[in-house]
Amino acid sequence: MISRKAFDAYSRASRALVDSATSRVERSLRLWIGMHPDATAAEARQYSIELIDGMAQAYSGSASTLAARFYDEQAAASGMELEDAVTEISYDAQWSSEKMHWAAGLYGKGNAEGFVNAAAGVMANSVRRSLNDTIMVNAKRDEEAGVRFARVPTGHETCAFCFMLATRGAVYHTRANAGEMGQYHPHCDCKIVPGFGGDHKFDELVEGWRPKEALARLSEIERETGCKVNGKNWKANETVTESMLLRDEDWLYYGKTPKIEYADDSVRVKKSQNRTEREQHALECRTAEKLNRLGFKTVFQNDEIINDAGKVVGLPDLANGIEIKTVYAATSENSISRHISRACHKRGVSAIVIDVSENPNLTDGKARGFVESSLRRHGKSSAYLLKHDGALELIKVSK
């Protein structure tokens, strides 16, 4: 097993290398743009391609060397005697050229910053691929010795598709496995790691990352969103990713149940300043605790601010954009509708949670119907329903 300390050190070194490469590209391009204010899109494209070509080989080489050293260190730590790892530089000049051809269109429309960001993304992709491809190439070479590889998320840029691939655990190198595990979205920072010894796909190759348990958590999110993550349905992947982003990272990656928190002490004071506030917040906390058990991060924030015009602006209850509606006594659709209407008037709401889990007057089916009708009435596309069994369901409607 790779220790958490070793994996984190490798991740930090990898990130530093990517940051250095992208920073150099950004600085160089901004300097060139400043010195050539009348440059055409074609000229900007050509310079960016030459710049990236010149830097990518060096940085990709450094990345592959870093990965090869990591491979050798982990092989030695496991007690395996293998040949020194080889390096794999994965810079694709054709792909880079095609991406910058597209990015030049941004430059031509006056979006120079978008052009610079695209170039930095191309550079980052080359460095990250060289890291991961080096591990896979060596795992392929050493598969007869029992070496496998796995994808491990780092928690910074993980989407649902990345997470799904990571839950597959350790695999032997095949064309299919290498092809699927080698898919990366822009800014993806998943790490391919080697596995020395063991014979079960769900072996814990990196300390703390347990693929089987992570798969159970992913399956729960798929169930509540009604979406299955795969490599073809990107709309489904996006929906699951949005739900993942509302979760606490320590729950998502390691299964640790989060607790209720407050953005600062003033929020805690405000929530207890009078009887009405205390009673309302007690209900919010009951819902928040249920969300905690499902992995949601619940940091209460000040839900009212004064804008520059001196007007009160409503914000969601939680810092991640969740608006909690605890509906324990409602009997009609009008009550649900009022709750959703109030949420619609708040700024920055990313998700609405309607909690009927302790409502004796509404069945889950009836509540679902009320939520669907209310969403359509107010032009909202979705809301979560917290049901009587404590499970969550994402209700989606067409506007």
mmCIF file of C-alpha atoms in Angstrom:
data_model
loop_
_atom_site.group_PDB
_atom_site.id
_atom_site.type_symbol
_atom_site.label_atom_id
_atom_site.label_comp_id
_atom_site.label_asym_id
_atom_site.label_seq_id
_atom_site.Cartn_x
_atom_site.Cartn_y
_atom_site.Cartn_z
ATOM 1 C CA MET A 1 0.000 0.000 0.000
ATOM 2 C CA ILE A 2 1.201 3.499 -0.819
ATOM 3 C CA SER A 3 1.236 5.575 2.346
ATOM 4 C CA ARG A 4 -0.895 8.689 2.476
ATOM 5 C CA LYS A 5 2.263 10.690 3.189
ATOM 6 C CA ALA A 6 3.984 9.392 0.053
ATOM 7 C CA PHE A 7 0.920 9.905 -2.141
ATOM 8 C CA ASP A 8 0.341 13.445 -0.886
ATOM 9 C CA ALA A 9 4.002 14.296 -1.457
ATOM 10 C CA TYR A 10 3.798 12.963 -5.017
ATOM 11 C CA SER A 11 0.583 14.927 -5.613
ATOM 12 C CA ARG A 12 2.164 18.132 -4.312
ATOM 13 C CA ALA A 13 5.255 17.672 -6.485
ATOM 14 C CA SER A 14 3.045 16.960 -9.504
ATOM 15 C CA ARG A 15 0.912 20.019 -8.833
ATOM 16 C CA ALA A 16 3.989 22.223 -8.424
ATOM 17 C CA LEU A 17 5.302 21.036 -11.780
ATOM 18 C CA VAL A 18 1.976 21.729 -13.495
ATOM 19 C CA ASP A 19 1.737 25.159 -11.856
ATOM 20 C CA SER A 20 5.257 26.050 -12.946
ATOM 21 C CA ALA A 21 4.576 24.992 -16.544
ATOM 22 C CA THR A 22 1.277 26.826 -16.831
ATOM 23 C CA SER A 23 2.634 29.971 -15.175
ATOM 24 C CA ARG A 24 5.479 30.167 -17.683
ATOM 25 C CA VAL A 25 3.105 29.784 -20.597
ATOM 26 C CA GLU A 26 0.750 32.425 -19.207
ATOM 27 C CA ARG A 27 3.540 34.932 -18.534
ATOM 28 C CA SER A 28 5.113 34.428 -21.930
ATOM 29 C CA LEU A 29 1.832 34.758 -23.809
ATOM 30 C CA ARG A 30 0.711 37.855 -21.906
ATOM 31 C CA LEU A 31 4.099 39.471 -22.552
ATOM 32 C CA TRP A 32 3.883 38.639 -26.271
ATOM 33 C CA ILE A 33 0.322 39.968 -26.516
ATOM 34 C CA GLY A 34 1.376 43.182 -24.790
ATOM 35 C CA MET A 35 4.236 43.631 -27.234
ATOM 36 C CA HIS A 36 2.083 42.786 -30.283
ATOM 37 C CA PRO A 37 -1.240 44.597 -29.756
ATOM 38 C CA ASP A 38 -2.099 44.431 -33.469
ATOM 39 C CA ALA A 39 -1.320 40.739 -33.937
ATOM 40 C CA THR A 40 -3.833 38.671 -35.883
ATOM 41 C CA ALA A 41 -5.439 35.526 -34.543
ATOM 42 C CA ALA A 42 -3.280 33.466 -36.915
ATOM 43 C CA GLU A 43 -0.100 35.087 -35.587
ATOM 44 C CA ALA A 44 -1.178 34.532 -31.988
ATOM 45 C CA ARG A 45 -1.977 30.893 -32.755
ATOM 46 C CA GLN A 46 1.383 30.292 -34.398
ATOM 47 C CA TYR A 47 3.319 31.865 -31.534
ATOM 48 C CA SER A 48 1.362 29.877 -28.925
ATOM 49 C CA ILE A 49 2.011 26.599 -30.737
ATOM 50 C CA GLU A 50 5.731 27.293 -30.971
ATOM 51 C CA LEU A 51 5.818 28.350 -27.317
ATOM 52 C CA ILE A 52 4.034 25.230 -26.097
ATOM 53 C CA ASP A 53 6.091 22.945 -28.349
ATOM 54 C CA GLY A 54 9.263 24.388 -26.890
ATOM 55 C CA MET A 55 8.207 24.085 -23.254
ATOM 56 C CA ALA A 56 6.158 20.893 -23.328
ATOM 57 C CA GLN A 57 9.026 18.540 -24.080
ATOM 58 C CA ALA A 58 11.044 19.796 -21.122
ATOM 59 C CA TYR A 59 8.177 19.862 -18.627
ATOM 60 C CA SER A 60 6.740 16.552 -19.823
ATOM 61 C CA GLY A 61 10.192 15.061 -19.451
ATOM 62 C CA SER A 62 10.408 16.313 -15.880
ATOM 63 C CA ALA A 63 6.925 14.918 -15.201
ATOM 64 C CA SER A 64 7.763 11.468 -16.548
ATOM 65 C CA THR A 65 10.991 11.427 -14.510
ATOM 66 C CA LEU A 66 9.039 12.320 -11.365
ATOM 67 C CA ALA A 67 6.535 9.531 -12.038
ATOM 68 C CA ALA A 68 9.267 6.975 -12.784
ATOM 69 C CA ARG A 69 11.004 7.822 -9.523
ATOM 70 C CA PHE A 70 7.720 7.461 -7.643
ATOM 71 C CA TYR A 71 7.147 4.061 -9.306
ATOM 72 C CA ASP A 72 10.618 2.854 -8.325
ATOM 73 C CA GLU A 73 10.249 4.087 -4.750
ATOM 74 C CA GLN A 74 6.924 2.328 -4.271
ATOM 75 C CA ALA A 75 8.192 -0.871 -5.869
ATOM 76 C CA ALA A 76 11.148 -0.883 -3.482
ATOM 77 C CA ALA A 77 8.902 -0.136 -0.498
ATOM 78 C CA SER A 78 6.731 -3.133 -1.417
ATOM 79 C CA GLY A 79 9.743 -5.437 -1.561
ATOM 80 C CA MET A 80 9.491 -6.053 -5.310
ATOM 81 C CA GLU A 81 12.696 -6.235 -7.336
ATOM 82 C CA LEU A 82 11.940 -4.750 -10.741
ATOM 83 C CA GLU A 83 13.907 -3.053 -13.468
ATOM 84 C CA ASP A 84 14.204 0.703 -13.187
ATOM 85 C CA ALA A 85 11.060 2.423 -14.436
ATOM 86 C CA VAL A 86 11.106 3.897 -17.924
ATOM 87 C CA THR A 87 9.778 7.352 -18.764
ATOM 88 C CA GLU A 88 6.934 8.147 -21.141
ATOM 89 C CA ILE A 89 6.659 11.652 -22.586
ATOM 90 C CA SER A 90 3.085 12.106 -23.759
ATOM 91 C CA TYR A 91 3.129 15.420 -25.570
ATOM 92 C CA ASP A 92 0.848 15.316 -28.620
ATOM 93 C CA ALA A 93 1.853 18.159 -30.951
ATOM 94 C CA GLN A 94 -1.093 17.569 -33.290
ATOM 95 C CA TRP A 95 -3.636 17.686 -30.467
ATOM 96 C CA SER A 96 -1.978 20.798 -29.085
ATOM 97 C CA SER A 97 -2.118 22.504 -32.481
ATOM 98 C CA GLU A 98 -5.802 21.678 -32.896
ATOM 99 C CA LYS A 99 -6.648 23.040 -29.451
ATOM 100 C CA MET A 100 -4.787 26.282 -30.082
ATOM 101 C CA HIS A 101 -6.453 26.619 -33.477
ATOM 102 C CA TRP A 102 -9.774 26.625 -31.612
ATOM 103 C CA ALA A 103 -8.422 28.972 -28.928
ATOM 104 C CA ALA A 104 -7.262 31.453 -31.559
ATOM 105 C CA GLY A 105 -10.938 32.040 -32.265
ATOM 106 C CA LEU A 106 -11.248 33.466 -28.757
ATOM 107 C CA TYR A 107 -8.318 35.759 -29.407
ATOM 108 C CA GLY A 108 -9.872 36.905 -32.660
ATOM 109 C CA LYS A 109 -13.042 37.874 -30.768
ATOM 110 C CA GLY A 110 -11.083 39.973 -28.307
ATOM 111 C CA ASN A 111 -10.933 37.379 -25.535
ATOM 112 C CA ALA A 112 -7.178 37.369 -25.009
ATOM 113 C CA GLU A 113 -7.488 36.041 -21.458
ATOM 114 C CA GLY A 114 -9.526 33.067 -22.659
ATOM 115 C CA PHE A 115 -6.824 32.397 -25.234
ATOM 116 C CA VAL A 116 -4.110 32.465 -22.547
ATOM 117 C CA ASN A 117 -6.128 30.168 -20.269
ATOM 118 C CA ALA A 118 -6.626 27.693 -23.115
ATOM 119 C CA ALA A 119 -2.882 27.592 -23.779
ATOM 120 C CA ALA A 120 -2.217 26.983 -20.089
ATOM 121 C CA GLY A 121 -4.731 24.136 -20.153
ATOM 122 C CA VAL A 122 -2.981 22.503 -23.115
ATOM 123 C CA MET A 123 0.321 22.719 -21.273
ATOM 124 C CA ALA A 124 -1.135 21.300 -18.061
ATOM 125 C CA ASN A 125 -2.681 18.389 -19.974
ATOM 126 C CA SER A 126 0.697 17.442 -21.444
ATOM 127 C CA VAL A 127 2.399 17.427 -18.050
ATOM 128 C CA ARG A 128 -0.356 15.433 -16.343
ATOM 129 C CA ARG A 129 -0.524 12.872 -19.138
ATOM 130 C CA SER A 130 3.192 12.266 -18.941
ATOM 131 C CA LEU A 131 2.869 11.611 -15.207
ATOM 132 C CA ASN A 132 0.036 9.122 -15.594
ATOM 133 C CA ASP A 133 1.176 7.463 -18.819
ATOM 134 C CA THR A 134 4.583 6.755 -17.277
ATOM 135 C CA ILE A 135 2.922 4.785 -14.482
ATOM 136 C CA MET A 136 0.719 2.855 -16.944
ATOM 137 C CA VAL A 137 3.611 2.006 -19.279
ATOM 138 C CA ASN A 138 5.596 0.524 -16.420
ATOM 139 C CA ALA A 139 2.588 -1.354 -15.052
ATOM 140 C CA LYS A 140 2.178 -2.907 -18.485
ATOM 141 C CA ARG A 141 5.846 -3.888 -18.589
ATOM 142 C CA ASP A 142 5.673 -5.457 -15.127
ATOM 143 C CA GLU A 143 2.222 -7.059 -15.286
ATOM 144 C CA GLU A 144 3.685 -10.583 -15.251
ATOM 145 C CA ALA A 145 5.209 -9.709 -11.879
ATOM 146 C CA GLY A 146 1.688 -8.908 -10.644
ATOM 147 C CA VAL A 147 1.784 -5.127 -11.013
ATOM 148 C CA ARG A 148 -1.543 -3.401 -11.579
ATOM 149 C CA PHE A 149 -2.597 0.231 -11.674
ATOM 150 C CA ALA A 150 -5.504 2.296 -10.427
ATOM 151 C CA ARG A 151 -6.890 5.778 -10.747
ATOM 152 C CA VAL A 152 -7.067 7.817 -7.548
ATOM 153 C CA PRO A 153 -8.831 11.200 -7.232
ATOM 154 C CA THR A 154 -7.062 14.004 -5.411
ATOM 155 C CA GLY A 155 -10.158 16.011 -4.515
ATOM 156 C CA HIS A 156 -9.342 19.180 -6.422
ATOM 157 C CA GLU A 157 -10.871 18.741 -9.897
ATOM 158 C CA THR A 158 -12.734 15.431 -9.670
ATOM 159 C CA CYS A 159 -15.848 14.978 -11.809
ATOM 160 C CA ALA A 160 -18.332 12.106 -11.619
ATOM 161 C CA PHE A 161 -16.685 10.233 -14.503
ATOM 162 C CA CYS A 162 -13.274 10.483 -12.813
ATOM 163 C CA PHE A 163 -14.775 9.249 -9.557
ATOM 164 C CA MET A 164 -16.492 6.326 -11.285
ATOM 165 C CA LEU A 165 -13.222 5.224 -12.887
ATOM 166 C CA ALA A 166 -11.463 5.516 -9.542
ATOM 167 C CA THR A 167 -14.033 3.230 -7.875
ATOM 168 C CA ARG A 168 -13.097 0.427 -10.273
ATOM 169 C CA GLY A 169 -9.986 -0.156 -8.225
ATOM 170 C CA ALA A 170 -6.840 -1.922 -9.399
ATOM 171 C CA VAL A 171 -6.719 -3.372 -12.920
ATOM 172 C CA TYR A 172 -4.144 -5.087 -15.087
ATOM 173 C CA HIS A 173 -2.995 -3.282 -18.203
ATOM 174 C CA THR A 174 -5.125 -4.027 -21.250
ATOM 175 C CA ARG A 175 -5.880 -1.844 -24.242
ATOM 176 C CA ALA A 176 -9.431 -1.332 -22.967
ATOM 177 C CA ASN A 177 -8.352 -0.494 -19.409
ATOM 178 C CA ALA A 178 -5.599 1.838 -20.562
ATOM 179 C CA GLY A 179 -7.964 3.562 -22.979
ATOM 180 C CA GLU A 180 -10.697 4.129 -20.427
ATOM 181 C CA MET A 181 -8.454 4.954 -17.475
ATOM 182 C CA GLY A 182 -6.524 7.320 -19.756
ATOM 183 C CA GLN A 183 -9.482 9.636 -20.381
ATOM 184 C CA TYR A 184 -9.143 13.049 -18.752
ATOM 185 C CA HIS A 185 -11.248 16.198 -18.786
ATOM 186 C CA PRO A 186 -9.689 19.685 -18.793
ATOM 187 C CA HIS A 187 -7.941 20.399 -15.477
ATOM 188 C CA CYS A 188 -8.287 16.752 -14.387
ATOM 189 C CA ASP A 189 -5.802 16.004 -11.637
ATOM 190 C CA CYS A 190 -6.521 12.317 -10.988
ATOM 191 C CA LYS A 191 -3.412 10.250 -10.398
ATOM 192 C CA ILE A 192 -2.624 6.851 -11.857
ATOM 193 C CA VAL A 193 -0.816 4.830 -9.184
ATOM 194 C CA PRO A 194 0.870 1.414 -9.312
ATOM 195 C CA GLY A 195 -0.209 -1.556 -7.235
ATOM 196 C CA PHE A 196 2.452 -4.018 -6.151
ATOM 197 C CA GLY A 197 1.093 -7.289 -4.786
ATOM 198 C CA GLY A 198 -2.467 -8.149 -3.823
ATOM 199 C CA ASP A 199 -4.996 -9.778 -6.079
ATOM 200 C CA HIS A 200 -8.333 -8.059 -5.440
ATOM 201 C CA LYS A 201 -9.650 -5.195 -7.554
ATOM 202 C CA PHE A 202 -10.770 -3.325 -4.447
ATOM 203 C CA ASP A 203 -7.394 -3.506 -2.699
ATOM 204 C CA GLU A 204 -6.476 -0.298 -0.896
ATOM 205 C CA LEU A 205 -3.551 0.805 -3.070
ATOM 206 C CA VAL A 206 -3.352 4.255 -1.467
ATOM 207 C CA GLU A 207 -3.858 4.624 2.256
ATOM 208 C CA GLY A 208 -7.370 5.899 2.952
ATOM 209 C CA TRP A 209 -8.734 5.408 -0.574
ATOM 210 C CA ARG A 210 -11.038 2.371 -0.444
ATOM 211 C CA PRO A 211 -12.636 1.893 -3.871
ATOM 212 C CA LYS A 212 -15.426 -0.433 -2.743
ATOM 213 C CA GLU A 213 -16.650 2.004 -0.089
ATOM 214 C CA ALA A 214 -16.334 4.919 -2.502
ATOM 215 C CA LEU A 215 -18.381 2.950 -5.036
ATOM 216 C CA ALA A 216 -21.171 2.575 -2.457
ATOM 217 C CA ARG A 217 -21.230 6.339 -1.937
ATOM 218 C CA LEU A 218 -21.256 6.984 -5.676
ATOM 219 C CA SER A 219 -24.115 4.487 -6.081
ATOM 220 C CA GLU A 220 -26.096 6.385 -3.451
ATOM 221 C CA ILE A 221 -25.658 9.650 -5.361
ATOM 222 C CA GLU A 222 -26.635 7.931 -8.621
ATOM 223 C CA ARG A 223 -29.756 6.561 -6.969
ATOM 224 C CA GLU A 224 -30.869 9.921 -5.575
ATOM 225 C CA THR A 225 -30.204 11.791 -8.840
ATOM 226 C CA GLY A 226 -31.634 9.055 -11.068
ATOM 227 C CA CYS A 227 -28.480 9.223 -13.223
ATOM 228 C CA LYS A 228 -25.896 6.561 -14.056
ATOM 229 C CA VAL A 229 -22.343 7.731 -14.641
ATOM 230 C CA ASN A 230 -20.725 6.473 -17.845
ATOM 231 C CA GLY A 231 -18.529 7.646 -20.679
ATOM 232 C CA LYS A 232 -21.379 8.509 -23.046
ATOM 233 C CA ASN A 233 -24.111 10.361 -21.171
ATOM 234 C CA TRP A 234 -22.373 13.591 -20.197
ATOM 235 C CA LYS A 235 -25.604 15.211 -19.070
ATOM 236 C CA ALA A 236 -25.996 12.473 -16.463
ATOM 237 C CA ASN A 237 -22.352 12.884 -15.473
ATOM 238 C CA GLU A 238 -22.890 16.609 -15.023
ATOM 239 C CA THR A 239 -25.922 16.053 -12.783
ATOM 240 C CA VAL A 240 -24.015 13.615 -10.562
ATOM 241 C CA THR A 241 -21.010 15.957 -10.467
ATOM 242 C CA GLU A 242 -23.237 18.816 -9.278
ATOM 243 C CA SER A 243 -24.513 16.628 -6.451
ATOM 244 C CA MET A 244 -20.960 15.541 -5.578
ATOM 245 C CA LEU A 245 -19.898 19.181 -5.267
ATOM 246 C CA LEU A 246 -22.470 19.697 -2.500
ATOM 247 C CA ARG A 247 -20.857 16.934 -0.472
ATOM 248 C CA ASP A 248 -18.108 17.196 2.083
ATOM 249 C CA GLU A 249 -14.861 15.964 0.503
ATOM 250 C CA ASP A 250 -13.947 13.906 3.560
ATOM 251 C CA TRP A 251 -17.244 12.038 3.211
ATOM 252 C CA LEU A 252 -17.011 11.622 -0.548
ATOM 253 C CA TYR A 253 -13.452 10.314 -0.560
ATOM 254 C CA TYR A 254 -13.052 8.753 2.874
ATOM 255 C CA GLY A 255 -16.544 8.200 4.285
ATOM 256 C CA LYS A 256 -16.229 10.622 7.237
ATOM 257 C CA THR A 257 -19.619 12.029 8.273
ATOM 258 C CA PRO A 258 -19.564 15.848 8.395
ATOM 259 C CA LYS A 259 -21.027 17.955 11.176
ATOM 260 C CA ILE A 260 -22.952 21.215 11.292
ATOM 261 C CA GLU A 261 -20.687 24.252 11.119
ATOM 262 C CA TYR A 262 -21.076 28.029 11.015
ATOM 263 C CA ALA A 263 -19.351 30.465 8.677
ATOM 264 C CA ASP A 264 -18.423 32.597 11.697
ATOM 265 C CA ASP A 265 -19.534 33.336 15.251
ATOM 266 C CA SER A 266 -21.905 36.114 14.139
ATOM 267 C CA VAL A 267 -24.054 33.561 12.308
ATOM 268 C CA ARG A 268 -24.313 31.397 15.403
ATOM 269 C CA VAL A 269 -25.304 34.451 17.472
ATOM 270 C CA LYS A 270 -27.923 35.576 14.959
ATOM 271 C CA LYS A 271 -29.500 32.125 14.852
ATOM 272 C CA SER A 272 -30.098 32.274 18.617
ATOM 273 C CA GLN A 273 -30.937 35.947 19.157
ATOM 274 C CA ASN A 274 -34.648 35.432 19.814
ATOM 275 C CA ARG A 275 -37.218 32.699 20.247
ATOM 276 C CA THR A 276 -38.415 32.757 16.639
ATOM 277 C CA GLU A 277 -34.881 32.481 15.294
ATOM 278 C CA ARG A 278 -34.047 29.673 17.734
ATOM 279 C CA GLU A 279 -37.126 27.658 16.817
ATOM 280 C CA GLN A 280 -36.576 28.118 13.082
ATOM 281 C CA HIS A 281 -32.919 27.222 13.354
ATOM 282 C CA ALA A 282 -33.690 24.132 15.419
ATOM 283 C CA LEU A 283 -35.785 22.872 12.485
ATOM 284 C CA GLU A 284 -33.009 23.759 10.031
ATOM 285 C CA CYS A 285 -30.531 21.822 12.134
ATOM 286 C CA ARG A 286 -32.736 18.718 12.131
ATOM 287 C CA THR A 287 -32.685 18.792 8.343
ATOM 288 C CA ALA A 288 -28.977 19.607 8.290
ATOM 289 C CA GLU A 289 -28.187 16.588 10.477
ATOM 290 C CA LYS A 290 -30.066 14.352 8.066
ATOM 291 C CA LEU A 291 -28.074 15.864 5.199
ATOM 292 C CA ASN A 292 -24.867 15.260 7.159
ATOM 293 C CA ARG A 293 -25.636 11.550 7.259
ATOM 294 C CA LEU A 294 -25.870 11.674 3.457
ATOM 295 C CA GLY A 295 -22.495 13.389 3.238
ATOM 296 C CA PHE A 296 -23.612 16.959 2.619
ATOM 297 C CA LYS A 297 -21.465 19.797 3.865
ATOM 298 C CA THR A 298 -23.614 22.026 6.085
ATOM 299 C CA VAL A 299 -22.016 25.353 6.919
ATOM 300 C CA PHE A 300 -24.669 27.862 7.959
ATOM 301 C CA GLN A 301 -24.041 31.381 6.712
ATOM 302 C CA ASN A 302 -25.694 34.769 7.150
ATOM 303 C CA ASP A 303 -28.741 34.398 4.908
ATOM 304 C CA GLU A 304 -29.434 38.135 4.707
ATOM 305 C CA ILE A 305 -27.058 40.913 3.656
ATOM 306 C CA ILE A 306 -27.422 44.593 2.844
ATOM 307 C CA ASN A 307 -26.404 45.519 -0.700
ATOM 308 C CA ASP A 308 -24.863 48.794 -1.888
ATOM 309 C CA ALA A 309 -28.330 50.253 -2.407
ATOM 310 C CA GLY A 310 -29.224 49.601 1.226
ATOM 311 C CA LYS A 311 -31.657 46.794 0.409
ATOM 312 C CA VAL A 312 -31.849 43.414 2.119
ATOM 313 C CA VAL A 313 -30.727 40.567 -0.135
ATOM 314 C CA GLY A 314 -31.556 36.971 0.747
ATOM 315 C CA LEU A 315 -28.875 34.278 0.490
ATOM 316 C CA PRO A 316 -29.136 30.478 0.832
ATOM 317 C CA ASP A 317 -28.965 28.953 4.303
ATOM 318 C CA LEU A 318 -25.741 27.067 3.614
ATOM 319 C CA ALA A 319 -22.455 28.347 2.221
ATOM 320 C CA ASN A 320 -22.482 25.780 -0.614
ATOM 321 C CA GLY A 321 -25.708 27.270 -1.961
ATOM 322 C CA ILE A 322 -28.245 24.898 -0.393
ATOM 323 C CA GLU A 323 -31.536 26.409 0.724
ATOM 324 C CA ILE A 324 -33.199 24.294 3.419
ATOM 325 C CA LYS A 325 -36.987 24.112 3.647
ATOM 326 C CA THR A 326 -38.153 22.044 6.611
ATOM 327 C CA VAL A 327 -41.805 21.205 5.913
ATOM 328 C CA TYR A 328 -43.100 19.196 8.858
ATOM 329 C CA ALA A 329 -46.680 20.527 9.125
ATOM 330 C CA ALA A 330 -47.749 21.448 5.575
ATOM 331 C CA THR A 331 -50.820 19.778 4.134
ATOM 332 C CA SER A 332 -51.228 21.488 0.769
ATOM 333 C CA GLU A 333 -49.401 22.291 -2.427
ATOM 334 C CA ASN A 334 -49.648 25.993 -1.620
ATOM 335 C CA SER A 335 -47.316 25.540 1.352
ATOM 336 C CA ILE A 336 -44.694 23.805 -0.790
ATOM 337 C CA SER A 337 -45.132 26.444 -3.471
ATOM 338 C CA ARG A 338 -44.516 29.287 -1.008
ATOM 339 C CA HIS A 339 -41.303 27.660 0.196
ATOM 340 C CA ILE A 340 -39.992 27.262 -3.353
ATOM 341 C CA SER A 341 -41.078 30.798 -4.261
ATOM 342 C CA ARG A 342 -39.068 32.227 -1.343
ATOM 343 C CA ALA A 343 -36.045 30.195 -2.386
ATOM 344 C CA CYS A 344 -36.337 31.565 -5.927
ATOM 345 C CA HIS A 345 -35.988 35.097 -4.603
ATOM 346 C CA LYS A 346 -32.685 34.389 -2.908
ATOM 347 C CA ARG A 347 -29.360 35.017 -4.609
ATOM 348 C CA GLY A 348 -26.860 32.224 -5.211
ATOM 349 C CA VAL A 349 -29.090 29.204 -4.540
ATOM 350 C CA SER A 350 -27.585 26.093 -6.128
ATOM 351 C CA ALA A 351 -30.009 23.555 -4.665
ATOM 352 C CA ILE A 352 -33.294 23.507 -2.737
ATOM 353 C CA VAL A 353 -33.948 20.759 -0.180
ATOM 354 C CA ILE A 354 -37.589 20.156 0.765
ATOM 355 C CA ASP A 355 -37.613 18.093 3.948
ATOM 356 C CA VAL A 356 -40.891 16.222 4.554
ATOM 357 C CA SER A 357 -39.246 13.361 6.470
ATOM 358 C CA GLU A 358 -41.198 14.118 9.662
ATOM 359 C CA ASN A 359 -44.408 15.383 8.068
ATOM 360 C CA PRO A 360 -47.337 13.109 9.042
ATOM 361 C CA ASN A 361 -49.695 14.863 6.630
ATOM 362 C CA LEU A 362 -47.873 14.179 3.364
ATOM 363 C CA THR A 363 -46.797 10.909 1.831
ATOM 364 C CA ASP A 364 -43.620 10.925 -0.251
ATOM 365 C CA GLY A 365 -45.732 10.483 -3.380
ATOM 366 C CA LYS A 366 -47.992 13.414 -2.608
ATOM 367 C CA ALA A 367 -45.040 15.612 -1.652
ATOM 368 C CA ARG A 368 -43.283 14.687 -4.883
ATOM 369 C CA GLY A 369 -46.310 15.779 -6.900
ATOM 370 C CA PHE A 370 -46.538 19.069 -5.012
ATOM 371 C CA VAL A 371 -42.833 19.774 -5.553
ATOM 372 C CA GLU A 372 -43.081 19.026 -9.288
ATOM 373 C CA SER A 373 -46.075 21.351 -9.735
ATOM 374 C CA SER A 374 -44.448 24.099 -7.682
ATOM 375 C CA LEU A 375 -41.190 23.897 -9.623
ATOM 376 C CA ARG A 376 -43.058 24.332 -12.896
ATOM 377 C CA ARG A 377 -45.071 27.231 -11.487
ATOM 378 C CA HIS A 378 -41.940 29.107 -10.473
ATOM 379 C CA GLY A 379 -39.772 28.194 -13.447
ATOM 380 C CA LYS A 380 -37.288 26.066 -11.506
ATOM 381 C CA SER A 381 -35.876 22.866 -12.942
ATOM 382 C CA SER A 382 -35.071 20.834 -9.836
ATOM 383 C CA ALA A 383 -35.200 20.390 -6.074
ATOM 384 C CA TYR A 384 -34.258 17.662 -3.630
ATOM 385 C CA LEU A 385 -36.950 15.884 -1.617
ATOM 386 C CA LEU A 386 -35.871 14.485 1.754
ATOM 387 C CA LYS A 387 -38.247 11.560 2.254
ATOM 388 C CA HIS A 388 -39.654 9.763 5.280
ATOM 389 C CA ASP A 389 -37.032 7.017 5.149
ATOM 390 C CA GLY A 390 -34.236 9.604 5.265
ATOM 391 C CA ALA A 391 -33.304 9.095 1.616
ATOM 392 C CA LEU A 392 -32.926 11.951 -0.804
ATOM 393 C CA GLU A 393 -34.459 12.213 -4.265
ATOM 394 C CA LEU A 394 -33.643 14.775 -6.931
ATOM 395 C CA ILE A 395 -36.868 15.874 -8.600
ATOM 396 C CA LYS A 396 -36.361 17.276 -12.096
ATOM 397 C CA VAL A 397 -38.950 18.900 -14.333
ATOM 398 C CA SER A 398 -38.907 20.582 -17.720
ATOM 399 C CA LYS A 399 -39.336 24.318 -17.481
#
